[in-house]
Amino acid sequence: MLTKEELLDLDAPPLIKNVSLGLYKEFSADYLLARKFIYHFSDGSKMNIEFTEWGIYHILSIQHINYRIKNNEFFQKVDGGLTFDDFKTDNSVKARFREQKKRISMFACVYNTLRKGQAFYIPSGKVKNTNNVKVDYILYRTLDNDNGMNLGIRQEAGKFVPLTILVSKQSSLMKYVDVENFKLVEKLEITDMSGNVIESISYALSDRERVRV
């Protein structure tokens, strides 16, 4: 089993047996919900990302696996003993869990994607090659398993909230983003919720992964 500290630096999705809902909840409470991620773009604009419990619930696709678990009760259910094994007792739930395994394992790479991913603005708000995914930005990164991780972010009540992961295969890594909407990140500030800086990273263009055309 991985530790929450190891999730800060992952570049490849782990095997599902090496993570748990309890680990993800602890990691979220200590590192995601407790921090802000402020992106400063080269065009002078910025994006202030804050995580929420309901957003993490959606990132992990819990609503698709078992809709009876409500988004505002997810962490409570985990504290009460909810595990991946609970998604294997019913055949239909088990099938949906199997479909979402890759997204669930990719969640372990979310922190490093926040630090190293490329940003793309979605002017229409609708992600291409999807039926109804609506976000304002995607943070994209090619992971070590040669799949693309696309972290979808939408503005809610004045802040940008991560709420989905889209997986793109090696054969179509840029499936969900358009090169012309690339936003160059000049600086990322990671702060606590009071605004105290935990980490500040300035990027040269050569430090960023180049967009694959």
Short mmCIF file of C-alpha atoms in Angstrom, two decimals:
data_model
loop_
_atom_site.label_atom_id
_atom_site.label_comp_id
_atom_site.label_asym_id
_atom_site.label_seq_id
_atom_site.Cartn_x
_atom_site.Cartn_y
_atom_site.Cartn_z
CA MET A 1 0.00 0.00 0.00
CA LEU A 2 1.30 3.42 -0.95
CA THR A 3 1.50 6.24 1.59
CA LYS A 4 -0.10 9.66 1.21
CA GLU A 5 3.38 11.20 0.95
CA GLU A 6 4.23 8.96 -2.00
CA LEU A 7 1.16 10.26 -3.84
CA LEU A 8 2.82 13.68 -4.07
CA ASP A 9 5.37 12.47 -6.62
CA LEU A 10 3.75 9.70 -8.66
CA ASP A 11 4.22 9.73 -12.44
CA ALA A 12 2.49 6.42 -13.18
CA PRO A 13 -0.90 5.14 -11.99
CA PRO A 14 -0.44 2.41 -9.37
CA LEU A 15 -2.14 -0.95 -9.29
CA ILE A 16 -5.55 -0.62 -7.65
CA LYS A 17 -4.42 -2.97 -4.87
CA ASN A 18 -1.78 -0.40 -3.83
CA VAL A 19 -4.31 2.34 -3.06
CA SER A 20 -7.56 2.51 -1.10
CA LEU A 21 -10.46 4.86 -0.48
CA GLY A 22 -9.09 5.41 3.01
CA LEU A 23 -5.71 6.44 1.60
CA TYR A 24 -7.34 8.75 -0.94
CA LYS A 25 -9.49 10.36 1.74
CA GLU A 26 -6.49 10.96 4.01
CA PHE A 27 -4.43 12.31 1.11
CA SER A 28 -7.29 14.60 0.09
CA ALA A 29 -7.79 15.94 3.61
CA ASP A 30 -4.09 16.60 4.23
CA TYR A 31 -2.93 17.83 0.81
CA LEU A 32 -5.76 18.63 -1.61
CA LEU A 33 -8.51 20.18 0.51
CA ALA A 34 -5.96 21.98 2.67
CA ARG A 35 -4.22 23.78 -0.20
CA LYS A 36 -4.84 26.25 -3.02
CA PHE A 37 -3.12 26.00 -6.38
CA ILE A 38 -2.73 29.38 -8.07
CA TYR A 39 -1.63 29.38 -11.71
CA HIS A 40 -0.22 32.54 -13.29
CA PHE A 41 -0.36 32.42 -17.08
CA SER A 42 1.89 34.28 -19.54
CA ASP A 43 -1.07 36.32 -20.85
CA GLY A 44 -1.62 37.87 -17.41
CA SER A 45 -4.61 35.74 -16.43
CA LYS A 46 -4.63 33.30 -13.52
CA MET A 47 -6.55 30.33 -12.19
CA ASN A 48 -7.14 29.65 -8.49
CA ILE A 49 -7.83 25.94 -7.91
CA GLU A 50 -9.45 24.61 -4.76
CA PHE A 51 -10.58 21.03 -4.19
CA THR A 52 -13.93 20.06 -2.67
CA GLU A 53 -15.30 16.80 -1.28
CA TRP A 54 -17.98 16.64 -3.96
CA GLY A 55 -15.38 17.31 -6.66
CA ILE A 56 -13.19 14.44 -5.43
CA TYR A 57 -16.30 12.23 -5.35
CA HIS A 58 -16.82 13.03 -9.04
CA ILE A 59 -13.14 12.63 -9.96
CA LEU A 60 -13.25 9.10 -8.54
CA SER A 61 -16.46 8.38 -10.49
CA ILE A 62 -18.33 7.25 -7.39
CA GLN A 63 -21.61 8.53 -8.88
CA HIS A 64 -21.12 6.21 -11.86
CA ILE A 65 -20.20 3.20 -9.72
CA ASN A 66 -22.83 3.46 -6.97
CA TYR A 67 -25.20 6.43 -7.20
CA ARG A 68 -26.67 5.58 -3.80
CA ILE A 69 -23.56 7.10 -2.21
CA LYS A 70 -24.23 10.85 -2.14
CA ASN A 71 -21.53 13.38 -2.92
CA ASN A 72 -21.80 15.14 0.46
CA GLU A 73 -21.63 11.82 2.35
CA PHE A 74 -18.67 10.26 0.55
CA PHE A 75 -15.97 10.92 3.16
CA GLN A 76 -18.40 9.96 5.92
CA LYS A 77 -18.94 6.62 4.18
CA VAL A 78 -15.18 6.09 3.86
CA ASP A 79 -14.73 6.87 7.56
CA GLY A 80 -17.47 4.31 8.22
CA GLY A 81 -15.54 1.59 6.41
CA LEU A 82 -16.40 1.95 2.70
CA THR A 83 -13.75 0.16 0.59
CA PHE A 84 -13.25 -0.97 -2.99
CA ASP A 85 -14.49 -4.40 -1.91
CA ASP A 86 -17.95 -2.89 -1.39
CA PHE A 87 -18.02 -2.27 -5.15
CA LYS A 88 -17.59 -6.00 -5.84
CA THR A 89 -20.62 -7.46 -4.03
CA ASP A 90 -23.18 -6.62 -6.72
CA ASN A 91 -22.54 -7.66 -10.32
CA SER A 92 -23.74 -4.42 -11.91
CA VAL A 93 -21.79 -2.27 -9.44
CA LYS A 94 -18.75 -4.50 -9.94
CA ALA A 95 -18.95 -4.03 -13.71
CA ARG A 96 -19.12 -0.25 -13.36
CA PHE A 97 -16.22 -0.29 -10.88
CA ARG A 98 -14.15 -2.24 -13.42
CA GLU A 99 -14.91 0.39 -16.07
CA GLN A 100 -13.67 3.19 -13.80
CA LYS A 101 -10.52 1.52 -12.43
CA LYS A 102 -8.10 3.45 -14.63
CA ARG A 103 -9.55 6.81 -13.61
CA ILE A 104 -9.48 5.76 -9.96
CA SER A 105 -5.83 4.74 -10.15
CA MET A 106 -4.94 7.94 -12.03
CA PHE A 107 -6.22 9.95 -9.08
CA ALA A 108 -2.98 8.93 -7.34
CA CYS A 109 -1.12 11.12 -9.88
CA VAL A 110 -3.26 14.23 -9.43
CA TYR A 111 -0.77 16.20 -7.30
CA ASN A 112 2.12 15.77 -9.72
CA THR A 113 -0.19 16.65 -12.61
CA LEU A 114 -1.06 19.88 -10.81
CA ARG A 115 2.66 20.67 -10.52
CA LYS A 116 3.82 19.54 -13.96
CA GLY A 117 0.83 19.41 -16.30
CA GLN A 118 0.07 21.59 -19.31
CA ALA A 119 -2.94 23.89 -19.13
CA PHE A 120 -5.56 24.18 -21.86
CA TYR A 121 -8.48 26.62 -21.88
CA ILE A 122 -11.83 25.32 -23.16
CA PRO A 123 -13.58 28.41 -24.65
CA SER A 124 -16.89 26.64 -25.32
CA GLY A 125 -16.93 24.96 -21.91
CA LYS A 126 -17.64 21.62 -23.63
CA VAL A 127 -14.82 19.11 -23.98
CA LYS A 128 -14.40 17.76 -27.49
CA ASN A 129 -14.99 14.05 -28.11
CA THR A 130 -17.28 13.77 -25.09
CA ASN A 131 -21.07 13.71 -24.82
CA ASN A 132 -21.59 16.14 -21.97
CA VAL A 133 -18.35 16.90 -20.09
CA LYS A 134 -18.28 20.63 -19.34
CA VAL A 135 -15.15 22.26 -17.90
CA ASP A 136 -13.27 25.54 -18.29
CA TYR A 137 -9.73 24.17 -18.18
CA ILE A 138 -7.91 20.89 -18.58
CA LEU A 139 -4.55 20.15 -16.98
CA TYR A 140 -2.94 17.53 -19.19
CA ARG A 141 0.04 15.27 -18.64
CA THR A 142 1.39 12.16 -20.31
CA LEU A 143 2.02 9.61 -17.56
CA ASP A 144 4.70 6.94 -17.48
CA ASN A 145 2.24 4.32 -18.77
CA ASP A 146 1.93 6.37 -21.98
CA ASN A 147 -1.68 7.32 -21.27
CA GLY A 148 -2.78 10.92 -21.07
CA MET A 149 -4.29 12.24 -17.85
CA ASN A 150 -6.75 15.10 -18.38
CA LEU A 151 -7.83 16.80 -15.14
CA GLY A 152 -11.02 18.74 -15.87
CA ILE A 153 -11.55 21.97 -13.91
CA ARG A 154 -14.68 24.11 -13.81
CA GLN A 155 -15.37 27.49 -12.21
CA GLU A 156 -17.81 27.24 -9.34
CA ALA A 157 -18.67 30.20 -7.06
CA GLY A 158 -15.58 32.18 -8.02
CA LYS A 159 -13.02 29.37 -7.75
CA PHE A 160 -11.89 26.61 -10.07
CA VAL A 161 -12.74 23.12 -8.86
CA PRO A 162 -11.26 19.85 -10.27
CA LEU A 163 -14.12 17.45 -10.94
CA THR A 164 -13.18 14.86 -13.52
CA ILE A 165 -10.36 12.83 -15.01
CA LEU A 166 -10.49 11.87 -18.67
CA VAL A 167 -8.11 9.16 -19.86
CA SER A 168 -6.64 9.44 -23.35
CA LYS A 169 -4.83 6.48 -24.88
CA GLN A 170 -1.38 6.51 -26.42
CA SER A 171 -2.94 6.38 -29.88
CA SER A 172 -4.83 9.66 -29.29
CA LEU A 173 -3.11 11.54 -26.47
CA MET A 174 -4.54 14.92 -27.48
CA LYS A 175 -8.10 13.60 -27.82
CA TYR A 176 -9.65 16.11 -25.41
CA VAL A 177 -7.53 19.26 -25.90
CA ASP A 178 -6.75 21.66 -28.73
CA VAL A 179 -3.18 22.84 -29.19
CA GLU A 180 -4.36 26.36 -30.08
CA ASN A 181 -5.89 26.73 -26.61
CA PHE A 182 -2.63 25.99 -24.78
CA LYS A 183 -2.02 28.34 -21.82
CA LEU A 184 1.61 28.79 -20.80
CA VAL A 185 2.06 28.62 -17.02
CA GLU A 186 4.73 31.05 -15.85
CA LYS A 187 4.35 30.41 -12.13
CA LEU A 188 2.49 28.12 -9.76
CA GLU A 189 1.97 29.03 -6.12
CA ILE A 190 0.77 26.36 -3.71
CA THR A 191 -0.54 27.89 -0.49
CA ASP A 192 -2.43 26.82 2.60
CA MET A 193 -6.01 28.01 2.98
CA SER A 194 -4.82 31.16 4.77
CA GLY A 195 -2.60 32.14 1.84
CA ASN A 196 0.75 31.16 3.30
CA VAL A 197 3.02 29.94 0.50
CA ILE A 198 4.03 26.29 0.74
CA GLU A 199 5.74 26.10 -2.64
CA SER A 200 6.35 28.55 -5.47
CA ILE A 201 7.50 27.27 -8.87
CA SER A 202 8.55 29.46 -11.78
CA TYR A 203 8.67 27.76 -15.16
CA ALA A 204 10.75 28.42 -18.23
CA LEU A 205 9.21 27.14 -21.46
CA SER A 206 11.91 24.47 -21.65
CA ASP A 207 10.87 23.20 -18.20
CA ARG A 208 7.35 22.38 -19.36
CA GLU A 209 6.44 19.30 -21.33
CA ARG A 210 6.02 20.38 -24.94
CA VAL A 211 2.62 20.05 -26.56
CA ARG A 212 2.39 16.99 -28.76
CA VAL A 213 0.82 17.80 -32.11
#
